[in-house]
mmCIF file with all atom_site columns, C-alpha atoms in Angstrom:
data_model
loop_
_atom_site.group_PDB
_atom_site.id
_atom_site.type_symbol
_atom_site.label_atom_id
_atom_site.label_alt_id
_atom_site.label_comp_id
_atom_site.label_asym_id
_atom_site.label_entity_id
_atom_site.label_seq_id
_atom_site.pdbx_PDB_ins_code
_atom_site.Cartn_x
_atom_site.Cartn_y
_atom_site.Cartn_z
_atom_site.occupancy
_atom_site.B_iso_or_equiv
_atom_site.pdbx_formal_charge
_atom_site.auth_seq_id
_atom_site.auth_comp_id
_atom_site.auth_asym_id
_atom_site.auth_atom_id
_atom_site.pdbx_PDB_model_num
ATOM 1   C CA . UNK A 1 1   ? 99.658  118.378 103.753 1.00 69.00 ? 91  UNK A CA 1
ATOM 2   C CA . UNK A 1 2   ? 102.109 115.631 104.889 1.00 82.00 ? 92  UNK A CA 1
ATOM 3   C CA . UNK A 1 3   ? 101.627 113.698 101.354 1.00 88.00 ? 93  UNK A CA 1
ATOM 4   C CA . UNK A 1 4   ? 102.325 116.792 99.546  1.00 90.00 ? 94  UNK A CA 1
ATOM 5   C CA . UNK A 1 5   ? 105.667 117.491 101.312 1.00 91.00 ? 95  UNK A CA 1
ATOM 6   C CA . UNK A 1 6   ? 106.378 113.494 100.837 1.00 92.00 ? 96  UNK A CA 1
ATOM 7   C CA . UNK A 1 7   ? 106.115 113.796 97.180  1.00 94.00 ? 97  UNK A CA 1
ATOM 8   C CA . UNK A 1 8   ? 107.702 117.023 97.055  1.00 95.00 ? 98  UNK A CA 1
ATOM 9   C CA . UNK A 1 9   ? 110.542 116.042 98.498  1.00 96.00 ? 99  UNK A CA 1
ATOM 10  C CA . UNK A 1 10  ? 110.323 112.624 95.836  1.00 96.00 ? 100 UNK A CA 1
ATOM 11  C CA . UNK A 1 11  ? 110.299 115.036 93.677  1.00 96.00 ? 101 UNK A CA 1
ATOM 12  C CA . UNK A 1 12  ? 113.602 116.855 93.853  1.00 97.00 ? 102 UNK A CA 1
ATOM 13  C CA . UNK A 1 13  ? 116.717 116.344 91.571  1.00 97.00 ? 103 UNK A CA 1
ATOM 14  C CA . UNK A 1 14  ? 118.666 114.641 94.292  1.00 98.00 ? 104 UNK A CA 1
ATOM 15  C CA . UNK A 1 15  ? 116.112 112.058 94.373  1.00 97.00 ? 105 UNK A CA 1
ATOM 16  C CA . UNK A 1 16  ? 116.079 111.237 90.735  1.00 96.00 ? 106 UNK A CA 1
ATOM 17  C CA . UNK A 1 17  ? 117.727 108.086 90.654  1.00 96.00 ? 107 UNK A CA 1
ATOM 18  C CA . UNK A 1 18  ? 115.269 106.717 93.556  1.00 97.00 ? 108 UNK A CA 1
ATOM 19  C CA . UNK A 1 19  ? 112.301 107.451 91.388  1.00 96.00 ? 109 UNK A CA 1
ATOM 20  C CA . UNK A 1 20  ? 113.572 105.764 87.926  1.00 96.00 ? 110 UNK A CA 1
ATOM 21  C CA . UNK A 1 21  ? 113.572 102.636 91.132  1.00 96.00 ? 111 UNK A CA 1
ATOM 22  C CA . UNK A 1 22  ? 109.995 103.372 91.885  1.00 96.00 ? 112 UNK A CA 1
ATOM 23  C CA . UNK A 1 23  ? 108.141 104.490 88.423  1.00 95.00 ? 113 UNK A CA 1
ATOM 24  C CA . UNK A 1 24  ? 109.767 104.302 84.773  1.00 93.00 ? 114 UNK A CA 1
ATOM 25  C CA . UNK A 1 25  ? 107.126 106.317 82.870  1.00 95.00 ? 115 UNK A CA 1
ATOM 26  C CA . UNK A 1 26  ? 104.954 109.223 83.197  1.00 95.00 ? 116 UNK A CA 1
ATOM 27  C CA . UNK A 1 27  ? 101.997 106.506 83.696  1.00 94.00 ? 117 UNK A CA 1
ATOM 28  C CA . UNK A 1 28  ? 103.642 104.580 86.131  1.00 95.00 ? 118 UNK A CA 1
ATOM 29  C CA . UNK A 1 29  ? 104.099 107.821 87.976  1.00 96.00 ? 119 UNK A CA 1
ATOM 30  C CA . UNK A 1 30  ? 100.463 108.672 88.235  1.00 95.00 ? 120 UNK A CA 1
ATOM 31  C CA . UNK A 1 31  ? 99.600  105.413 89.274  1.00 92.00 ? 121 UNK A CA 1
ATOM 32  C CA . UNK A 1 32  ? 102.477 105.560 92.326  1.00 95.00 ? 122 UNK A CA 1
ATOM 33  C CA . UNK A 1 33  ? 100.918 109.174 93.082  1.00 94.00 ? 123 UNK A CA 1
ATOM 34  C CA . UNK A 1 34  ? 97.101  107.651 92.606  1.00 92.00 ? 124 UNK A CA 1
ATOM 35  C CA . UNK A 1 35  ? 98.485  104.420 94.926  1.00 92.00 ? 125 UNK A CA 1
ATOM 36  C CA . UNK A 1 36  ? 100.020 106.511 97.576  1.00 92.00 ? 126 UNK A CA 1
ATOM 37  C CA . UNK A 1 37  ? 96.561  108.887 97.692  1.00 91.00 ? 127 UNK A CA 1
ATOM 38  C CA . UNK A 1 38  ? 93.988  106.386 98.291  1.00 89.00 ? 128 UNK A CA 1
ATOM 39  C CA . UNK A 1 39  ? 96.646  104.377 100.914 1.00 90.00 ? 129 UNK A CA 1
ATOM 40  C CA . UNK A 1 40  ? 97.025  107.992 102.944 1.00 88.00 ? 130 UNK A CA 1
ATOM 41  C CA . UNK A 1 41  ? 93.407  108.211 102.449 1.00 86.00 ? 131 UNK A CA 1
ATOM 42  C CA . UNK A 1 42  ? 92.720  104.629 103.681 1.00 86.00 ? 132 UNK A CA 1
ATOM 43  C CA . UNK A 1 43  ? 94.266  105.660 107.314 1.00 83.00 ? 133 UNK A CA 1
ATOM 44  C CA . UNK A 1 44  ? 90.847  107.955 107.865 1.00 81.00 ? 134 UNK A CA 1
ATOM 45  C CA . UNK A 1 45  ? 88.482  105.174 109.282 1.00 74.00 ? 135 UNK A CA 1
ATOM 46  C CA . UNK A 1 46  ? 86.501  107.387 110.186 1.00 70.00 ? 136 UNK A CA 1
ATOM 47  C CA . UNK A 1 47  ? 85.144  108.215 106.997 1.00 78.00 ? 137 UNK A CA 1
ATOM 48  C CA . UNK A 1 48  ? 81.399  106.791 106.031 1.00 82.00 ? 138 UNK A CA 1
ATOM 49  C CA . UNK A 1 49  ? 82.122  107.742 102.610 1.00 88.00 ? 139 UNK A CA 1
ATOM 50  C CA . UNK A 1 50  ? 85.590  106.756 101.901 1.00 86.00 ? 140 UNK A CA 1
ATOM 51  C CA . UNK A 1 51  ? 84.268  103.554 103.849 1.00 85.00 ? 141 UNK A CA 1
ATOM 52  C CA . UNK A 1 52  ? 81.460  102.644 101.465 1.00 90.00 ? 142 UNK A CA 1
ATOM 53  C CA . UNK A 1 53  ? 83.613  104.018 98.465  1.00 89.00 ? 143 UNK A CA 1
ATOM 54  C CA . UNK A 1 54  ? 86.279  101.126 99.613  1.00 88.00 ? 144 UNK A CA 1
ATOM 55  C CA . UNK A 1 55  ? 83.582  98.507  100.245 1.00 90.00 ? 145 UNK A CA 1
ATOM 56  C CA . UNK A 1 56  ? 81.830  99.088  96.957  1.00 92.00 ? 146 UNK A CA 1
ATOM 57  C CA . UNK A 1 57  ? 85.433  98.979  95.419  1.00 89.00 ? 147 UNK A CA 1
ATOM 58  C CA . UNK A 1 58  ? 86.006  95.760  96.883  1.00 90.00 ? 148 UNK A CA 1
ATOM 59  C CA . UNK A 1 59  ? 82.652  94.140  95.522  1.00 92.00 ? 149 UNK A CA 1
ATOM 60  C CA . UNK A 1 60  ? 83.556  95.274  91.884  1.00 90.00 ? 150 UNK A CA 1
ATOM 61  C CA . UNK A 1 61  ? 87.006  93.486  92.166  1.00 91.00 ? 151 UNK A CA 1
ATOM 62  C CA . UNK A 1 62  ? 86.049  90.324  94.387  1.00 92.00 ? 152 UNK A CA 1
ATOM 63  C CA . UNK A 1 63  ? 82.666  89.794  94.107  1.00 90.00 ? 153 UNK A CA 1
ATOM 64  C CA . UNK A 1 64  ? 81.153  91.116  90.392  1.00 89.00 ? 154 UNK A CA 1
ATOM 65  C CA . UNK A 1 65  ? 85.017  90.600  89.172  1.00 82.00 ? 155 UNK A CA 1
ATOM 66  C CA . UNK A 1 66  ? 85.882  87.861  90.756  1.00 85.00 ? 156 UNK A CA 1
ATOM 67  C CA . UNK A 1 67  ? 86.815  86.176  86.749  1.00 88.00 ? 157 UNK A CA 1
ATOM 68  C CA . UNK A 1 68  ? 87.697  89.640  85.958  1.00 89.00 ? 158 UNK A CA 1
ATOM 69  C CA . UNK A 1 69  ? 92.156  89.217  85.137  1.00 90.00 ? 159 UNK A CA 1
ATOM 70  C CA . UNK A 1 70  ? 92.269  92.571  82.902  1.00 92.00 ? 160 UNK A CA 1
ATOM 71  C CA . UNK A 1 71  ? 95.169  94.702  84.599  1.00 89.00 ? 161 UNK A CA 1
ATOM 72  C CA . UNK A 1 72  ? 92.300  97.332  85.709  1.00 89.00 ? 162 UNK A CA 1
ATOM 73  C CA . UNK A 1 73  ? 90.509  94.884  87.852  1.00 90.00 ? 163 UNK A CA 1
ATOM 74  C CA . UNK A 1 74  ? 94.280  93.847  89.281  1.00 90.00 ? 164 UNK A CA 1
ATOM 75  C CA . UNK A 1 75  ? 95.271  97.413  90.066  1.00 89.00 ? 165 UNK A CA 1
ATOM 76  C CA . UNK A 1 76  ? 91.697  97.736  91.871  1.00 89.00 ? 166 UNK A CA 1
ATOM 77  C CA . UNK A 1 77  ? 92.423  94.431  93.807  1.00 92.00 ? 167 UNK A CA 1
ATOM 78  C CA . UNK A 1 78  ? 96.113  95.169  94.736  1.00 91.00 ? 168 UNK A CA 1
ATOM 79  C CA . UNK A 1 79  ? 94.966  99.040  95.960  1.00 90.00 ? 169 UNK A CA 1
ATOM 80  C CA . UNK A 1 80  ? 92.225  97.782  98.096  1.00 90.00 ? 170 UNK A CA 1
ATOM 81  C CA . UNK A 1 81  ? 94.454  95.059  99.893  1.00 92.00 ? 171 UNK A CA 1
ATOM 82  C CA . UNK A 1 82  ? 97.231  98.010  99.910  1.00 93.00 ? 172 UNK A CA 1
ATOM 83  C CA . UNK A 1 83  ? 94.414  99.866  101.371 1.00 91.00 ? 173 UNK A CA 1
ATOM 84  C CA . UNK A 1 84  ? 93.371  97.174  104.336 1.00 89.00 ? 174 UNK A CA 1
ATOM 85  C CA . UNK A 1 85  ? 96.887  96.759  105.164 1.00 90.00 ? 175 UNK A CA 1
ATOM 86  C CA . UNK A 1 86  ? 97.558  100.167 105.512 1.00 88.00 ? 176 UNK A CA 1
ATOM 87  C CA . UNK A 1 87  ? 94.511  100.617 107.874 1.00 85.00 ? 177 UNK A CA 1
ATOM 88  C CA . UNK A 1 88  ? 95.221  97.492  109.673 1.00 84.00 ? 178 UNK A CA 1
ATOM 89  C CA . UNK A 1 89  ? 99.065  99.368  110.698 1.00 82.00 ? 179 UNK A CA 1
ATOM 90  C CA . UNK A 1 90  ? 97.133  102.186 111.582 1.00 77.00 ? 180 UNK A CA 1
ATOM 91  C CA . UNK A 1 91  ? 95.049  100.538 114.382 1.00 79.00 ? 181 UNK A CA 1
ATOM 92  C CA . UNK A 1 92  ? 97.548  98.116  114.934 1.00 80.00 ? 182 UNK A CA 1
ATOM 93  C CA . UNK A 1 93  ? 98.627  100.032 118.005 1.00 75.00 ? 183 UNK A CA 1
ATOM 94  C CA . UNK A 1 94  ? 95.703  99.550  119.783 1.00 77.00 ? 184 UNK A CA 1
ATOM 95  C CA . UNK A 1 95  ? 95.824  96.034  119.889 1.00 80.00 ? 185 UNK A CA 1
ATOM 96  C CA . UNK A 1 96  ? 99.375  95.962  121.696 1.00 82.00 ? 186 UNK A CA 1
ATOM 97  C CA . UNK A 1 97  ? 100.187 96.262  125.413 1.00 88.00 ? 187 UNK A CA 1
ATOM 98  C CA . UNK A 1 98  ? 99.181  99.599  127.632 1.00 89.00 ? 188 UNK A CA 1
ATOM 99  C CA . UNK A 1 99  ? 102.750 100.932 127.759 1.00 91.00 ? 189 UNK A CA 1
ATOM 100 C CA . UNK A 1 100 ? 102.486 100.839 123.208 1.00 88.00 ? 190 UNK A CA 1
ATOM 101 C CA . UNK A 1 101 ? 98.705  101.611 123.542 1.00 86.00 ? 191 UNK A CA 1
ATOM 102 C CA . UNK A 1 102 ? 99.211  104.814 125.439 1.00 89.00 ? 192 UNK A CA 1
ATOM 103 C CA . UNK A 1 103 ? 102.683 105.654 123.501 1.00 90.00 ? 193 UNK A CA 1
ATOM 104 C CA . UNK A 1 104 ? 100.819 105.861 120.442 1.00 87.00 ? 194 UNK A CA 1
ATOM 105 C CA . UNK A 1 105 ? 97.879  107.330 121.606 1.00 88.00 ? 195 UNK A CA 1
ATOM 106 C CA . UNK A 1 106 ? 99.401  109.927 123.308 1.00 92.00 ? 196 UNK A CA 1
ATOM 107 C CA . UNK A 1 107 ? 101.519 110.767 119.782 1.00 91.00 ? 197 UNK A CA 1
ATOM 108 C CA . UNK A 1 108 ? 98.459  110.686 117.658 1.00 87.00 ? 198 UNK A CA 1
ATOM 109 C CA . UNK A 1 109 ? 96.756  113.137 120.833 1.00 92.00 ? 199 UNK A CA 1
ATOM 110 C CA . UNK A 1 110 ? 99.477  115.732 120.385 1.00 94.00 ? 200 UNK A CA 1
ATOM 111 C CA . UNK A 1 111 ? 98.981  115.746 116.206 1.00 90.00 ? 201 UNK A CA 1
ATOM 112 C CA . UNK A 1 112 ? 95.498  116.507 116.351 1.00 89.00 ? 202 UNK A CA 1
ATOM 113 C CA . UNK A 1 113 ? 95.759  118.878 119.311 1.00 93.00 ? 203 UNK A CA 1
ATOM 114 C CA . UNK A 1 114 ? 98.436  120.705 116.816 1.00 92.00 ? 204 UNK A CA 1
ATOM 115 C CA . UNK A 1 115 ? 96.026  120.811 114.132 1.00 88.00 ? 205 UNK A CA 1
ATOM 116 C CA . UNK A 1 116 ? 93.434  122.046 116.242 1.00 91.00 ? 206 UNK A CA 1
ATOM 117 C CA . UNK A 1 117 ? 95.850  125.088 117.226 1.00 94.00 ? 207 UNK A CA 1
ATOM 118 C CA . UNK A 1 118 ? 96.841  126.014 113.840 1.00 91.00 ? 208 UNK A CA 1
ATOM 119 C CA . UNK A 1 119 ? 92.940  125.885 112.440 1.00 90.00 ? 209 UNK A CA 1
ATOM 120 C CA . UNK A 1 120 ? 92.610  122.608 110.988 1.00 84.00 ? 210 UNK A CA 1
ATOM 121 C CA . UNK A 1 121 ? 89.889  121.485 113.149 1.00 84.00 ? 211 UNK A CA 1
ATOM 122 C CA . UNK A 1 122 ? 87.119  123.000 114.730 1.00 89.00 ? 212 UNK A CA 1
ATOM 123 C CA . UNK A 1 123 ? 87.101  120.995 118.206 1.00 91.00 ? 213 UNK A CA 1
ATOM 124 C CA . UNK A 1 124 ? 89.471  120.593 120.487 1.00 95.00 ? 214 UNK A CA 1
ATOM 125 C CA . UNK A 1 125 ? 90.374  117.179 120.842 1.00 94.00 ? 215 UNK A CA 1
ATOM 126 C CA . UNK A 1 126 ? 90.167  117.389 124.734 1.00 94.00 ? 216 UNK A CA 1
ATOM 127 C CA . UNK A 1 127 ? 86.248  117.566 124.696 1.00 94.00 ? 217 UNK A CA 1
ATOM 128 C CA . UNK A 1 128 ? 85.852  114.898 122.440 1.00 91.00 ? 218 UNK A CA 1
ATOM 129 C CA . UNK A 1 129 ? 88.619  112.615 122.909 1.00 91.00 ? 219 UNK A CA 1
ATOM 130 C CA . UNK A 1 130 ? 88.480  109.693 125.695 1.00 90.00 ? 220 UNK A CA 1
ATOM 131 C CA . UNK A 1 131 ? 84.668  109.175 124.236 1.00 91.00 ? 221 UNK A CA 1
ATOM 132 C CA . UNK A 1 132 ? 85.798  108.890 120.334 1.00 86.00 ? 222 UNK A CA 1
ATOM 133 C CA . UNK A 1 133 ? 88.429  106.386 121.812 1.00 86.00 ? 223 UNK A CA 1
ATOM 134 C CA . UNK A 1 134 ? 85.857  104.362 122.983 1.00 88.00 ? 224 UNK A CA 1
ATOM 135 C CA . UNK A 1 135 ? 83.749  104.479 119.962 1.00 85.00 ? 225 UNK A CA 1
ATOM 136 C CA . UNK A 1 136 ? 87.724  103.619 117.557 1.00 80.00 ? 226 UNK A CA 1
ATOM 137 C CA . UNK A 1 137 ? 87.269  100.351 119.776 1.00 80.00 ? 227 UNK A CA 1
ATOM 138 C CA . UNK A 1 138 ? 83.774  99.338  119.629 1.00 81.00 ? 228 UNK A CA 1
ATOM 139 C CA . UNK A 1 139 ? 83.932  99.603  115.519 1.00 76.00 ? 229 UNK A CA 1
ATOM 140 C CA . UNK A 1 140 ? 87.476  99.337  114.551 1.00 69.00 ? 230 UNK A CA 1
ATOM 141 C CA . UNK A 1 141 ? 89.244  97.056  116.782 1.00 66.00 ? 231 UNK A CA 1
#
């Protein structure tokens, strides 16, 4: 939901001369839009699928392609280290002092809690939360 208001709001006339910045052509837009995508999508972790999608993604453009310089194989390398950087920001919280730690946690606690409320997840996050914190450590950090 949050990507589609971003780009909505990219997308309105006032905003025009921001985008010629960003994309010249219709194809350059799709790729921005197809960028922007997989890096929101690269902030759920979580995600066996995404996961191996990313780590098969990265063997076809390091490993198999590592004498691969056609500009497909360089989008496909410059998404998935997008991708890692944009994952490593999004744990990079947890690896700062308490006072950050609990900051952030405490924001990222009140989004899902929201989503829980309006529908958007079937749990609430109190019953599940201090335990999948501990698990985000043991694999992610």
């Amino acid at each position: 939901n949050s990507l589609d208001v971003a780009w909505t709001v990219l997308m309105l006339p006032q905003f025009t001369d921001l985008r010629s910045c960003i994309f010249g052509t219709m194809s350059e837009m799709k790729r921005f839009r197809q960028l922007l995508v997989n890096l929101f999508l690269a902030t759920d972790v979580l995600d066996d699928d995404l996961n191996s999608m990313r780590k098969a993604r990265w063997e076809r453009a390091f490993v198999d392609g590592k004498k691969d310089r056609s500009a497909e194989n360089r989008h496909r390398r410059a998404t998935i280290v997008l991708e890692l950087m944009m994952q490593s920001s999004d744990i990079f919280f947890a690896t700062q002092n308490w006072h950050l730690y609990q900051k952030w946690n405490e924001r990222h606690f009140a989004e899902v809690y929201k989503g829980y409320q309006i529908g958007r997840l079937m749990q609430d996050p109190c019953i599940f939360w201090y335990k999948s914190e501990l698990l985000f450590f043991d694999e992610h950090v």
